[in-house]
Each structure stands twice: as C-alpha cells, then as structure tokens.
mmCIF file of C-alpha atoms in Angstrom:
data_model
loop_
_atom_site.group_PDB
_atom_site.id
_atom_site.type_symbol
_atom_site.label_atom_id
_atom_site.label_comp_id
_atom_site.label_asym_id
_atom_site.label_seq_id
_atom_site.Cartn_x
_atom_site.Cartn_y
_atom_site.Cartn_z
ATOM 1 C CA SER A 1 91.669 183.666 71.545
ATOM 2 C CA GLU A 2 92.773 183.510 67.927
ATOM 3 C CA THR A 3 94.568 180.457 66.484
ATOM 4 C CA GLU A 4 97.953 180.957 65.827
ATOM 5 C CA PHE A 5 99.340 179.463 62.483
ATOM 6 C CA GLU A 6 103.102 178.739 61.378
ATOM 7 C CA GLU A 7 103.931 178.567 57.693
ATOM 8 C CA THR A 8 106.379 175.786 56.904
ATOM 9 C CA VAL A 9 107.462 173.618 53.711
ATOM 10 C CA PRO A 10 105.866 169.781 54.307
ATOM 11 C CA TYR A 11 109.114 168.053 54.714
ATOM 12 C CA LYS A 12 109.873 169.453 57.759
ATOM 13 C CA MET A 13 106.560 168.404 59.152
ATOM 14 C CA LEU A 14 108.186 164.711 58.692
ATOM 15 C CA GLN A 15 109.796 162.929 61.307
ATOM 16 C CA PRO A 16 112.896 160.760 60.344
ATOM 17 C CA ILE A 17 111.752 157.017 60.572
ATOM 18 C CA SER A 18 113.641 154.589 63.263
ATOM 19 C CA LYS A 19 114.997 150.860 61.955
ATOM 20 C CA ALA A 20 114.439 150.029 65.761
ATOM 21 C CA LYS A 21 110.722 150.983 65.578
ATOM 22 C CA TYR A 22 110.453 149.588 62.252
ATOM 23 C CA PRO A 23 112.943 146.601 61.864
ATOM 24 C CA ASP A 24 111.987 145.787 58.266
ATOM 25 C CA ILE A 25 113.955 148.960 56.761
ATOM 26 C CA THR A 26 117.349 149.219 55.979
ATOM 27 C CA GLU A 27 119.998 151.317 57.836
ATOM 28 C CA ASP A 28 120.423 153.274 55.051
ATOM 29 C CA GLU A 29 116.438 153.447 54.542
ATOM 30 C CA ALA A 30 116.316 154.886 57.836
ATOM 31 C CA ALA A 31 119.292 157.865 57.224
ATOM 32 C CA ARG A 32 117.895 159.185 54.252
ATOM 33 C CA SER A 33 114.018 158.354 55.889
ATOM 34 C CA LEU A 34 112.972 161.900 55.204
ATOM 35 C CA PRO A 35 114.015 162.472 51.598
ATOM 36 C CA ILE A 36 112.648 159.038 51.084
ATOM 37 C CA GLN A 37 109.171 159.876 52.642
ATOM 38 C CA THR A 38 109.210 163.091 50.590
ATOM 39 C CA LEU A 39 109.354 161.438 47.692
ATOM 40 C CA CYS A 40 107.137 158.923 48.096
ATOM 41 C CA GLY A 41 104.473 161.229 49.453
ATOM 42 C CA ALA A 42 104.816 163.546 46.059
ATOM 43 C CA ILE A 43 104.224 160.032 44.146
ATOM 44 C CA PHE A 44 101.176 158.762 45.927
ATOM 45 C CA ASP A 45 99.618 162.426 45.897
ATOM 46 C CA ALA A 46 100.142 162.474 42.174
ATOM 47 C CA ILE A 47 98.591 158.917 41.572
ATOM 48 C CA LEU A 48 95.620 160.131 43.841
ATOM 49 C CA VAL A 49 94.780 163.319 41.777
ATOM 50 C CA HIS A 50 95.300 161.707 38.727
ATOM 51 C CA MET A 51 93.057 158.921 39.561
ATOM 52 C CA MET A 52 90.429 161.133 40.633
ATOM 53 C CA ASN A 53 90.716 164.044 37.674
ATOM 54 C CA THR A 54 90.338 160.703 35.496
ATOM 55 C CA VAL A 55 87.276 159.645 37.116
ATOM 56 C CA VAL A 56 85.122 162.694 37.824
ATOM 57 C CA ASP A 57 86.026 166.626 37.331
ATOM 58 C CA PRO A 58 88.269 168.378 39.968
ATOM 59 C CA PRO A 59 85.210 170.600 41.506
ATOM 60 C CA VAL A 60 83.777 167.154 42.221
ATOM 61 C CA TRP A 61 85.830 165.207 44.171
ATOM 62 C CA GLN A 62 87.564 168.300 45.777
ATOM 63 C CA SER A 63 84.698 169.660 47.395
ATOM 64 C CA LEU A 64 84.263 165.876 48.781
ATOM 65 C CA LYS A 65 88.007 165.985 49.613
ATOM 66 C CA LYS A 66 87.051 169.221 51.338
ATOM 67 C CA THR A 67 83.997 167.538 53.584
ATOM 68 C CA MET A 68 86.346 164.936 54.282
ATOM 69 C CA VAL A 69 89.266 166.667 55.552
ATOM 70 C CA GLU A 70 87.122 168.780 57.631
ATOM 71 C CA ASN A 71 85.307 166.018 59.564
ATOM 72 C CA LEU A 72 88.209 163.496 59.600
ATOM 73 C CA ASN A 73 91.142 165.613 60.579
ATOM 74 C CA LYS A 74 89.995 169.206 61.355
ATOM 75 C CA GLN A 75 87.100 167.951 63.874
ATOM 76 C CA LYS A 76 89.089 164.678 64.863
ATOM 77 C CA VAL A 77 89.334 165.810 68.402
ATOM 78 C CA PRO A 78 85.741 167.407 69.001
ATOM 79 C CA HIS A 79 84.505 164.267 67.262
ATOM 80 C CA THR A 80 86.303 161.491 69.457
ATOM 81 C CA VAL A 81 85.440 163.611 72.696
ATOM 82 C CA GLU A 82 81.499 163.137 71.346
ATOM 83 C CA ILE A 83 82.152 159.489 70.727
ATOM 84 C CA LEU A 84 83.384 158.917 74.318
ATOM 85 C CA LYS A 85 80.783 160.984 75.578
ATOM 86 C CA ARG A 86 77.998 159.136 73.966
ATOM 87 C CA SER A 87 79.529 155.534 73.823
ATOM 88 C CA TYR A 88 81.682 155.202 76.869
ATOM 89 C CA SER A 89 80.437 157.663 79.542
ATOM 90 C CA SER A 90 79.718 154.761 82.077
ATOM 91 C CA SER A 91 83.298 153.039 81.606
ATOM 92 C CA ASP A 92 85.567 153.043 84.494
ATOM 93 C CA ILE A 93 88.957 152.597 82.447
ATOM 94 C CA ILE A 94 89.329 153.727 78.941
ATOM 95 C CA ALA A 95 92.503 153.104 77.390
ATOM 96 C CA LEU A 96 93.328 154.895 74.069
ATOM 97 C CA GLN A 97 96.119 154.687 72.025
ATOM 98 C CA GLU A 98 98.027 156.749 69.156
ATOM 99 C CA VAL A 99 96.662 159.914 70.983
ATOM 100 C CA SER A 100 97.936 163.477 70.048
ATOM 101 C CA SER A 101 98.895 165.963 72.635
ATOM 102 C CA SER A 102 96.568 168.500 72.007
ATOM 103 C CA PHE A 103 93.437 165.814 72.700
ATOM 104 C CA VAL A 104 95.077 165.186 76.227
ATOM 105 C CA ILE A 105 94.537 168.780 76.879
ATOM 106 C CA THR A 106 91.085 169.002 75.241
ATOM 107 C CA ALA A 107 90.277 165.481 76.948
ATOM 108 C CA GLN A 108 91.449 166.643 80.425
ATOM 109 C CA ASN A 109 89.012 170.012 80.103
ATOM 110 C CA HIS A 110 86.043 168.391 78.534
ATOM 111 C CA PHE A 111 86.022 165.023 81.221
ATOM 112 C CA ALA A 112 87.211 166.887 84.385
ATOM 113 C CA ASP A 113 84.322 166.261 86.204
ATOM 114 C CA HIS A 114 84.442 162.346 85.567
ATOM 115 C CA TYR A 115 87.859 161.150 84.565
ATOM 116 C CA HIS A 116 91.373 161.456 85.763
ATOM 117 C CA VAL A 117 93.158 161.711 82.280
ATOM 118 C CA VAL A 118 96.361 160.120 82.342
ATOM 119 C CA PRO A 119 99.319 160.614 80.124
ATOM 120 C CA PRO A 120 102.552 159.046 80.014
ATOM 121 C CA SER A 121 104.830 161.232 81.594
ATOM 122 C CA GLU A 122 107.166 161.335 78.488
ATOM 123 C CA ILE A 123 104.813 162.282 76.024
ATOM 124 C CA ASP A 124 105.682 162.401 72.342
ATOM 125 C CA ALA A 125 103.966 165.765 71.327
ATOM 126 C CA SER A 126 105.881 165.719 67.443
ATOM 127 C CA ARG A 127 104.871 162.302 66.447
ATOM 128 C CA ASP A 128 101.100 162.266 68.173
ATOM 129 C CA GLN A 129 100.799 158.237 68.966
ATOM 130 C CA ASN A 130 100.857 158.787 72.498
ATOM 131 C CA SER A 131 98.937 156.050 74.888
ATOM 132 C CA ILE A 132 96.997 157.279 77.327
ATOM 133 C CA LEU A 133 94.228 155.910 80.129
ATOM 134 C CA MET A 134 91.176 157.489 81.432
ATOM 135 C CA LEU A 135 90.105 156.310 84.913
ATOM 136 C CA SER A 136 86.431 157.031 86.410
ATOM 137 C CA LYS A 137 87.084 159.378 89.604
ATOM 138 C CA ALA A 138 84.031 157.340 90.849
ATOM 139 C CA ARG A 139 85.908 153.846 90.652
ATOM 140 C CA PHE A 140 89.666 155.229 91.463
ATOM 141 C CA PRO A 141 88.864 158.688 93.688
ATOM 142 C CA ASN A 142 92.892 159.129 93.797
ATOM 143 C CA GLY A 143 93.344 158.376 90.188
ATOM 144 C CA ALA A 144 97.438 157.203 89.172
ATOM 145 C CA THR A 145 99.080 156.468 92.386
ATOM 146 C CA SER A 146 102.343 155.893 90.274
ATOM 147 C CA GLU A 147 103.666 155.535 86.956
ATOM 148 C CA ILE A 148 105.773 152.888 86.338
ATOM 149 C CA THR A 149 106.424 152.707 82.398
ATOM 150 C CA ASP A 150 110.308 153.386 83.044
ATOM 151 C CA LEU A 151 110.500 150.067 85.038
ATOM 152 C CA VAL A 152 108.895 148.159 82.078
ATOM 153 C CA TYR A 153 111.100 149.330 79.787
ATOM 154 C CA ASN A 154 113.953 147.970 81.932
ATOM 155 C CA SER A 155 112.410 144.906 81.813
ATOM 156 C CA PHE A 156 112.870 144.588 78.195
ATOM 157 C CA PRO A 157 115.561 141.828 77.918
ATOM 158 C CA GLU A 158 119.019 143.376 77.431
ATOM 159 C CA GLY A 159 120.549 143.297 73.992
ATOM 160 C CA VAL A 160 116.854 142.569 72.479
ATOM 161 C CA LYS A 161 115.542 145.479 70.244
ATOM 162 C CA VAL A 162 111.852 145.970 70.709
ATOM 163 C CA PRO A 163 110.401 147.941 68.633
ATOM 164 C CA VAL A 164 108.544 150.623 70.692
ATOM 165 C CA ALA A 165 108.765 154.560 70.650
ATOM 166 C CA THR A 166 108.232 157.490 72.970
ATOM 167 C CA GLY A 167 104.665 157.267 74.095
ATOM 168 C CA ASP A 168 103.717 153.714 72.892
ATOM 169 C CA ILE A 169 103.478 152.333 76.489
ATOM 170 C CA LEU A 170 101.853 153.748 79.258
ATOM 171 C CA ALA A 171 101.959 151.740 82.852
ATOM 172 C CA ILE A 172 100.267 153.239 85.966
ATOM 173 C CA THR A 173 99.313 151.851 89.423
ATOM 174 C CA ALA A 174 95.913 152.685 90.602
ATOM 175 C CA THR A 175 93.716 151.597 93.807
ATOM 176 C CA ASP A 176 89.970 151.614 93.419
ATOM 177 C CA ALA A 177 87.232 152.937 95.804
ATOM 178 C CA SER A 178 87.429 149.460 97.315
ATOM 179 C CA GLY A 179 90.606 149.156 98.117
ATOM 180 C CA ASN A 180 91.725 146.896 95.081
ATOM 181 C CA ASP A 181 95.624 147.442 93.685
ATOM 182 C CA TYR A 182 95.707 147.471 90.047
ATOM 183 C CA VAL A 183 98.667 147.726 87.477
ATOM 184 C CA ILE A 184 96.654 149.317 84.569
ATOM 185 C CA ALA A 185 98.432 149.837 81.144
ATOM 186 C CA SER A 186 97.804 151.204 77.578
ATOM 187 C CA PHE A 187 99.587 150.106 74.697
ATOM 188 C CA HIS A 188 100.186 150.816 71.045
ATOM 189 C CA GLY A 189 101.699 148.307 69.067
ATOM 190 C CA ASP A 190 103.973 148.492 66.001
ATOM 191 C CA THR A 191 102.363 147.702 62.515
ATOM 192 C CA ASN A 192 103.470 144.238 62.469
ATOM 193 C CA GLY A 193 102.910 143.431 66.212
ATOM 194 C CA LEU A 194 106.067 142.342 66.802
ATOM 195 C CA ALA A 195 106.353 144.371 70.224
ATOM 196 C CA THR A 196 103.300 142.903 71.459
ATOM 197 C CA ILE A 197 104.431 139.858 73.240
ATOM 198 C CA PRO A 198 107.563 141.604 74.499
ATOM 199 C CA VAL A 199 105.953 144.254 76.289
ATOM 200 C CA VAL A 200 103.078 141.607 77.768
ATOM 201 C CA ASP A 201 106.263 139.747 79.128
ATOM 202 C CA ALA A 202 108.024 142.975 80.454
ATOM 203 C CA ILE A 203 104.700 144.233 82.591
ATOM 204 C CA LEU A 204 104.485 140.580 83.941
ATOM 205 C CA GLN A 205 108.309 140.767 84.870
ATOM 206 C CA THR A 206 107.974 144.117 85.978
ATOM 207 C CA MET A 207 105.350 143.079 88.263
ATOM 208 C CA ALA A 208 107.048 139.697 89.396
ATOM 209 C CA SER A 209 110.095 141.518 90.508
ATOM 210 C CA THR A 210 108.835 144.742 91.964
ATOM 211 C CA ASN A 211 107.899 144.102 95.527
ATOM 212 C CA PHE A 212 105.127 146.851 95.965
ATOM 213 C CA LEU A 213 103.485 145.277 93.012
ATOM 214 C CA ALA A 214 102.927 141.686 94.100
ATOM 215 C CA ASN A 215 99.194 142.013 94.967
ATOM 216 C CA HIS A 216 98.346 143.944 92.032
ATOM 217 C CA LYS A 217 95.754 143.042 89.395
ATOM 218 C CA LEU A 218 96.501 143.807 85.576
ATOM 219 C CA ILE A 219 94.376 145.130 83.296
ATOM 220 C CA PHE A 220 95.783 146.201 80.049
ATOM 221 C CA GLY A 221 94.296 147.741 77.039
ATOM 222 C CA MET A 222 96.162 147.452 73.939
ATOM 223 C CA ASP A 223 96.142 148.014 69.857
ATOM 224 C CA ALA A 224 98.307 144.738 69.884
ATOM 225 C CA ASN A 225 98.197 144.792 65.843
ATOM 226 C CA THR A 226 98.096 141.194 65.579
ATOM 227 C CA TYR A 227 96.883 139.275 62.276
ATOM 228 C CA GLU A 228 94.877 136.317 61.316
ATOM 229 C CA HIS A 229 97.936 134.914 59.566
ATOM 230 C CA GLY A 230 101.158 135.675 61.109
ATOM 231 C CA GLU A 231 104.620 134.801 59.382
ATOM 232 C CA ALA A 232 107.105 134.219 61.882
ATOM 233 C CA GLY A 233 109.758 137.033 62.483
ATOM 234 C CA LYS A 234 107.301 139.462 60.225
ATOM 235 C CA LYS A 235 103.897 139.334 61.509
ATOM 236 C CA GLN A 236 102.378 138.493 64.906
ATOM 237 C CA ASP A 237 99.602 135.892 64.716
ATOM 238 C CA VAL A 238 96.985 136.468 66.901
ATOM 239 C CA LEU A 239 96.175 132.812 68.128
ATOM 240 C CA GLU A 240 99.963 132.405 68.835
ATOM 241 C CA PHE A 241 99.533 135.703 70.917
ATOM 242 C CA ALA A 242 96.417 134.425 72.457
ATOM 243 C CA SER A 243 98.572 131.018 73.558
ATOM 244 C CA HIS A 244 101.277 132.936 74.558
ATOM 245 C CA PHE A 245 99.086 135.497 77.079
ATOM 246 C CA VAL A 246 97.130 132.435 78.325
ATOM 247 C CA SER A 247 100.532 130.392 79.069
ATOM 248 C CA LYS A 248 101.251 133.391 81.329
ATOM 249 C CA GLY A 249 97.838 133.332 83.110
ATOM 250 C CA LEU A 250 95.880 135.475 81.753
ATOM 251 C CA SER A 251 92.845 135.910 79.334
ATOM 252 C CA SER A 252 91.407 138.659 77.218
ATOM 253 C CA CYS A 253 88.333 140.440 76.463
ATOM 254 C CA TRP A 254 87.608 137.827 73.577
ATOM 255 C CA GLY A 255 88.333 134.878 75.662
ATOM 256 C CA ASP A 256 91.410 132.525 75.907
ATOM 257 C CA THR A 257 91.281 131.827 71.999
ATOM 258 C CA PRO A 258 89.726 135.029 70.054
ATOM 259 C CA ASN A 259 88.084 134.162 66.596
ATOM 260 C CA PRO A 260 90.188 135.577 63.490
#
C-alpha cells in the first residue's frame, strides 16, 4: 500500500511541555511552551545553518545531512530491528524505552515467532516515548500474565509530584517455563533522573502491598538518567541511587556500586 502523508505546519507537531514532567520550568513557561519551543527551534536551526554555511558550501553539508536523516530518522525503526536481531536475539527479556507506537507494530510483526512484544495498555502515540518489554516465548511461553502499571502509579506518595508521563512506566507479571513468577518492568526516567528512586520505591511498595505479588521476583530494565555528579533536587547522583536500591535489597547488572 502507498504511504499516506499529511501536510501540516511544524509548530502543530509540537507537544506542550508539562511542569509535572520537567519541574525546573515555571508555570508561565509551561503555559507558553508551544510558542517558546517554536521560537527556540527556529533560533537553533538558524544557528546551525549559519555555522554550516560558514564552514563549508551548502551542497556539501546538505548532502551529508540528507544521508544522516535517512539513516538516523527515516530508517530508525528498521535499523533498530536489525540491531535487536543481530545482538540480542538470545535474550530472555529485552527492556526498551522511548519507543514509538510504530516500532511496537513493526516489532510485533518481525519478532512474532520468538518474542511476546508487550507495550503499555495506555500508550502515548504522540510523544512516542513509551517503555515496552519483549519476552522470549521459549522462556515465557504465556507472555505477560497481567499488567500492574496502574498499581505502581497508585503507589506514589499522596501529594508528591513525580515527573513521569504516560508511557514512561510498564510493569507486568510473568511466569517462566519453570514456574517462577516475576514482576518485570521497563522505565524511562526523566532527563534529571528525579523520578528514578520514586519509581523504584513505588514498584517495591506495589509488590509488598499486593497479596498475589508476594512471591514474585523483580527484574527491572531502566533508563535511569543518573549522573556521575548529582545535585540535590536537581540531578540524581548514580552512587546515591545505587546506595538506595542496595538498601532495598536490590542489586544491578553493574553491581552494588556502579563505576561512574
């Protein structure tokens, strides 16, 4: 079938920026986020074009840009599928973040023989930053047995604003071929990592307070967005995060004390 295109002006493709997700912005900036994004995008593009035209003739850099756009943007989904097939085809669990809704459909088609591709029940098709899971059909023949994402959201402390958006968290239950029960989660942290500890705590709270999860083991794949040098209330320090999850009886693939 032919690809369908819809013409629109660029600013209509932008999404409002939420203060709940990015707490550093002011209420006024959040309210005016669309015109501010439009202006900043125009300034950014103008600077880049001026820089490139100063360094080299337009035909040179524009052809290079065309190649980069083709490979990094237009062919992003096919290239991602190829990387997964080439490097991760033996994995029992693959946790992906910042996934587009179009990738979910493509992955479900390409990996149907070997993986259950599990998106969140509430997927964000406009922001395209969804967390998903891929479960090996050999290891998890029945796939996800339930989604508990809503229970995790409901476990955030009342009155505390955690910078997460629709699609950032996916939490499910699954039973492997040996009968072992798991809670498996995928999570995309905010830019400053301020949601990372609250989300870990919310999942642990969900497991502790929900009877049918009592004997489940936790496997958590995340883009934590932690930093070598954190700043209290501004950026999440990676070693501080490690100290926190170790205090909760957890460890990581980088060990109890990750090397920043």
